[in-house]
Tab-separated table of C-alpha atoms in Angstrom:
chain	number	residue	atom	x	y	z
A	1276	UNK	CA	6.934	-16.076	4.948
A	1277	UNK	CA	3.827	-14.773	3.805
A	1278	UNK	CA	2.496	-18.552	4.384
A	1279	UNK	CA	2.436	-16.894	8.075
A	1280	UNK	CA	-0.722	-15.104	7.148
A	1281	UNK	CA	-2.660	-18.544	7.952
A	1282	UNK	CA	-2.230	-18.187	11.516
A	1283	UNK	CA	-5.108	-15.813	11.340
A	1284	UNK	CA	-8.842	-15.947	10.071
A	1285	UNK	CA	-9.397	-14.209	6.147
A	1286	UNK	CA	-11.106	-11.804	8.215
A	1287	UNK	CA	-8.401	-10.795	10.466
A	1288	UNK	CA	-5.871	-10.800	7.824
A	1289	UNK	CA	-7.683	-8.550	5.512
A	1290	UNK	CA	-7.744	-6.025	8.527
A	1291	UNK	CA	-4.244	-6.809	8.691
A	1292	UNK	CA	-3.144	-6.407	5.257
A	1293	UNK	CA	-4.497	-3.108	4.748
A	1294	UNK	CA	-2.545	-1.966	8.101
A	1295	UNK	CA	0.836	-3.315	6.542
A	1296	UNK	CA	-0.133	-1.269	3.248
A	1297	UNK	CA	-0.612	1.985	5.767
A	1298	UNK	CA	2.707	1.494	6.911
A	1299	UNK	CA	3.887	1.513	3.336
A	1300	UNK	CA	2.123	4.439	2.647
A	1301	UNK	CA	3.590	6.131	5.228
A	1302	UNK	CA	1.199	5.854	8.275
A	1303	UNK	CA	1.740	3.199	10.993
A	1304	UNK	CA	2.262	-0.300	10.868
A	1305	UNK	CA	0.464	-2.444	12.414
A	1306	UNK	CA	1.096	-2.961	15.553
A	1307	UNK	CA	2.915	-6.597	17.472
A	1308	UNK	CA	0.454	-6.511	20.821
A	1309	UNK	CA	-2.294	-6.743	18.586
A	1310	UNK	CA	-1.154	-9.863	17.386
A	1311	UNK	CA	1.011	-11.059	19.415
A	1312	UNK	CA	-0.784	-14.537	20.239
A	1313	UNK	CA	-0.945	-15.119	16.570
A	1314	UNK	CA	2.958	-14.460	15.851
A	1315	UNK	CA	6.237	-14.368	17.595
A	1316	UNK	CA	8.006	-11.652	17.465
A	1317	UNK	CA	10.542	-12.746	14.871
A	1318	UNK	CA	7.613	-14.356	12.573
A	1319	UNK	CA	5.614	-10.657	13.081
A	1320	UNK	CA	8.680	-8.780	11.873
A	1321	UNK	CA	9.121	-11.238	8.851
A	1322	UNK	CA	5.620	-11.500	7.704
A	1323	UNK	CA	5.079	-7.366	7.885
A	1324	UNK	CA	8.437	-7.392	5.713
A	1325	UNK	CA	7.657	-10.071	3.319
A	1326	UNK	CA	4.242	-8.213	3.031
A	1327	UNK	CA	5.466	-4.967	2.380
A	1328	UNK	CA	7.669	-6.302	-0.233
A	1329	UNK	CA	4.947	-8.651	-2.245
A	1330	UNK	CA	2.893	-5.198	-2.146
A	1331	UNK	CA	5.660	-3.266	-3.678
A	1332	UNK	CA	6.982	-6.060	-6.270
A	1333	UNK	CA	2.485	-6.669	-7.253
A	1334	UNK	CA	1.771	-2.950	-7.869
A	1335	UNK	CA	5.163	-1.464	-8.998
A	1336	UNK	CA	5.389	-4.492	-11.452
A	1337	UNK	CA	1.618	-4.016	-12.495
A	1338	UNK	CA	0.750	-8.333	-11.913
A	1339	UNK	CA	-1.945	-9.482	-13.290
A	1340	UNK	CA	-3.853	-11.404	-10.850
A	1341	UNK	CA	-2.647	-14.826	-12.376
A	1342	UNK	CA	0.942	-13.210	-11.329
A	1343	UNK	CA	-0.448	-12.312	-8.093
A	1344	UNK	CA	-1.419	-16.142	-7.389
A	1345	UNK	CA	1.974	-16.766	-8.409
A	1346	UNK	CA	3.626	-14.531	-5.938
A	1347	UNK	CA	1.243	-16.022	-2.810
A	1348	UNK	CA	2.953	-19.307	-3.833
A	1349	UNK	CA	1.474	-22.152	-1.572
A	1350	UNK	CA	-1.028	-19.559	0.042
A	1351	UNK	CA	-4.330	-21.389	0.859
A	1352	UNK	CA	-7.156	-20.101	-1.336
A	1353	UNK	CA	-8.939	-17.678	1.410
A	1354	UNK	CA	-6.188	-15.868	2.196
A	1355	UNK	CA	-5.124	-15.422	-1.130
A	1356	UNK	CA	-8.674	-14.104	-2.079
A	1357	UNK	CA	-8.457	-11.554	0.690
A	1358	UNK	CA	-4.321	-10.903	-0.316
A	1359	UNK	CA	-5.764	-10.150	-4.309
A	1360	UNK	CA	-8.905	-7.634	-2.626
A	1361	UNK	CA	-6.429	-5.448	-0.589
A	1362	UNK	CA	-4.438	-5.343	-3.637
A	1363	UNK	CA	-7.231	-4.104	-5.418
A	1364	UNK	CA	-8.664	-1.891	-3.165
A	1365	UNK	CA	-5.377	-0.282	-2.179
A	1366	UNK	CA	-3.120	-0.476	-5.378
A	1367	UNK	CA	-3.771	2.922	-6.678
A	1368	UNK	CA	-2.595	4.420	-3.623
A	1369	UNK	CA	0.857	1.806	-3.185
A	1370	UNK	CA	1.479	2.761	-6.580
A	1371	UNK	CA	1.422	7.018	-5.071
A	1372	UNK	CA	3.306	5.874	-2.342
A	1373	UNK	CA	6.164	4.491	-4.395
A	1374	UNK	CA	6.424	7.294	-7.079
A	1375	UNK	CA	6.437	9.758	-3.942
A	1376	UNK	CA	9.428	7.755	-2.539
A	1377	UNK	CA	10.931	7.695	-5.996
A	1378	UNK	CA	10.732	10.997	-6.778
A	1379	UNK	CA	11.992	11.343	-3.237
A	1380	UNK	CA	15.441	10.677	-4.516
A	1381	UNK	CA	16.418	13.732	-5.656
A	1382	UNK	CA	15.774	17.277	-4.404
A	1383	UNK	CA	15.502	18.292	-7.958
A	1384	UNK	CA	12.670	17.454	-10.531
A	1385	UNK	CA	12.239	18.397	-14.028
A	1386	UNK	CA	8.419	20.065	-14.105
A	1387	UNK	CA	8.180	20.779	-18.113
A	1388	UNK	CA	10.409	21.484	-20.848
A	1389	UNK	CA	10.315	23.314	-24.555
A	1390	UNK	CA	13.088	23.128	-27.128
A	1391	UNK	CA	13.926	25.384	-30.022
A	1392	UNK	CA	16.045	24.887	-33.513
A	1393	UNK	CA	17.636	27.724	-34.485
A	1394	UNK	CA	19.931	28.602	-37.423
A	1395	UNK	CA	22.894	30.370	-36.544
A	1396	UNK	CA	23.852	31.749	-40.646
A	1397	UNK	CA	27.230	33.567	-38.981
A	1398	UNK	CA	29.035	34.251	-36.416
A	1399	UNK	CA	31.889	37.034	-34.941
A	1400	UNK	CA	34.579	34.689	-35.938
A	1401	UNK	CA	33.356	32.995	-39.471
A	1402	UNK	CA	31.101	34.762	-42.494
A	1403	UNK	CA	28.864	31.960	-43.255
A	1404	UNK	CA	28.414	29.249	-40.628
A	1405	UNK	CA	25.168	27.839	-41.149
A	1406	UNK	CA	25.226	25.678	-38.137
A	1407	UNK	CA	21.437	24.510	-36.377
A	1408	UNK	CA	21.654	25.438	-32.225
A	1409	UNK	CA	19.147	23.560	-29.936
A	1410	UNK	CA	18.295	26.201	-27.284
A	1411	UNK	CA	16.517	23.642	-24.171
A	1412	UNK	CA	14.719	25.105	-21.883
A	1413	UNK	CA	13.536	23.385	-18.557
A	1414	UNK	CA	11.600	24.039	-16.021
A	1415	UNK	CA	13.154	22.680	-12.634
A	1416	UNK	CA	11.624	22.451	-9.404
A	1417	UNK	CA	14.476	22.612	-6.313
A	1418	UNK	CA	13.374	21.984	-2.709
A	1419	UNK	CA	10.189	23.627	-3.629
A	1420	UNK	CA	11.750	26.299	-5.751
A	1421	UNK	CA	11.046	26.889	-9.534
A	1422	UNK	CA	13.999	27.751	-11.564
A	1423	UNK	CA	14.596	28.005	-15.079
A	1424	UNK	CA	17.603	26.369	-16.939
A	1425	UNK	CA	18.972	27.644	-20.699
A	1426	UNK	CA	21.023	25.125	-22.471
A	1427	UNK	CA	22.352	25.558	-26.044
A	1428	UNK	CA	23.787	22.739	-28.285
A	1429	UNK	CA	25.005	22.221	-31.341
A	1430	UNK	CA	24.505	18.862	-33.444
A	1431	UNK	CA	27.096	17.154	-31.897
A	1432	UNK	CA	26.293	17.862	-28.458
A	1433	UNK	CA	22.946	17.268	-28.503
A	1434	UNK	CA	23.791	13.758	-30.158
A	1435	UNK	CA	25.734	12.723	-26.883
A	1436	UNK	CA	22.553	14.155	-24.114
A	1437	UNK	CA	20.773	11.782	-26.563
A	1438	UNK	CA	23.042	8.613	-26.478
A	1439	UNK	CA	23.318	9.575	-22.738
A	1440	UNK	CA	19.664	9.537	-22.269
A	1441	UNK	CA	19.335	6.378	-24.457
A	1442	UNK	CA	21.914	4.813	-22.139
A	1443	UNK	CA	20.469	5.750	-18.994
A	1444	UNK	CA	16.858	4.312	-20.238
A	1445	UNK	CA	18.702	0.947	-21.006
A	1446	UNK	CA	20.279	0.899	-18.063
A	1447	UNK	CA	17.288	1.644	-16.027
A	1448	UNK	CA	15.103	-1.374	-18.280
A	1449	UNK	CA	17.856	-3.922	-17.764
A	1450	UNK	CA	17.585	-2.937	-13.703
A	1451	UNK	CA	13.900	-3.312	-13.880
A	1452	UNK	CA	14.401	-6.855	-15.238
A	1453	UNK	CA	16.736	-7.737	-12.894
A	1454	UNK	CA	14.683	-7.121	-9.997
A	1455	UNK	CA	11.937	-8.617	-11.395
């Protein structure tokens, strides 16, 4: 679809590009009655989409411009020039725009953390226990709230928020891949 892009000079589409990228940063698309002798509707709705994808799948996957050309497929060489600048020029600020809608996920973020091992040498209940505690503290931000969370483990616990962790981070690689 982005083979669309043709129907318009370099020139044009450069203008055009960067408007797309507003939109995916959150201010307005460009608009159809600007264009509309250039595109149908249906091929204007398509080619913004397609757009808006390639930027997300270019920045979010970090593409080297090699992987870039890739991506623009059959693209003739102008408008792939002009494609590769708005990249440039505007990838620092797709990149914002996608942790922001990331992070916009969840109400709740983790803002910093600090751990402690302690020793516990006894207890009520037993003499001599000599068993190490991991007290976790983090810092949590909540709808624009800071609030503080105290979590104590013992080895075994701590071992599963670990595998759990470990799992998630797999998980989350093996999704990455996938999409890619």
């Amino acid at each position: 679809m982005i083979k669309l892009l043709e129907k318009i000079t370099p020139t044009e589409s450069l203008k055009f590009l960067h408007r797309v990228v507003d939109g995916l940063c959150g201010r307005s698309y460009p608009r159809r009655i600007e264009y509309g002798e250039a595109w149908s509707l249906t091929e204007f709705g398509e080619l913004t989409n397609s757009l808006s994808k390639f930027f997300t799948v270019a920045v979010g996957r970090k593409c080297s411009d090699q992987e870039v050309q890739e991506l623009l497929g059959d693209l003739d060489s102008a408008h792939a020039a002009v494609v590769l600048q708005c990249v440039h020029a505007r990838q620092e600020e797709i990149r914002l725009s996608l942790v922001d809608r990331t992070n916009g996920i969840s109400s709740t973020q983790l803002q910093d953390f600090n751990w402690q091992i302690k020793l516990a040498l006894s207890s009520d209940k037993l003499s001599s226990l000599n068993t190490p505690l991991l007290n976790l503290s983090l810092d949590m931000k909540e709808n624009g709230l800071q609030r503080a969370v105290n979590i104590e483990m013992n080895k075994e616990e701590l071992q599963t928020l670990i595998s759990a962790l470990e799992a998630a981070n797999k998980l989350k690689v093996c999704m990455c891949r996938s999409v890619n």
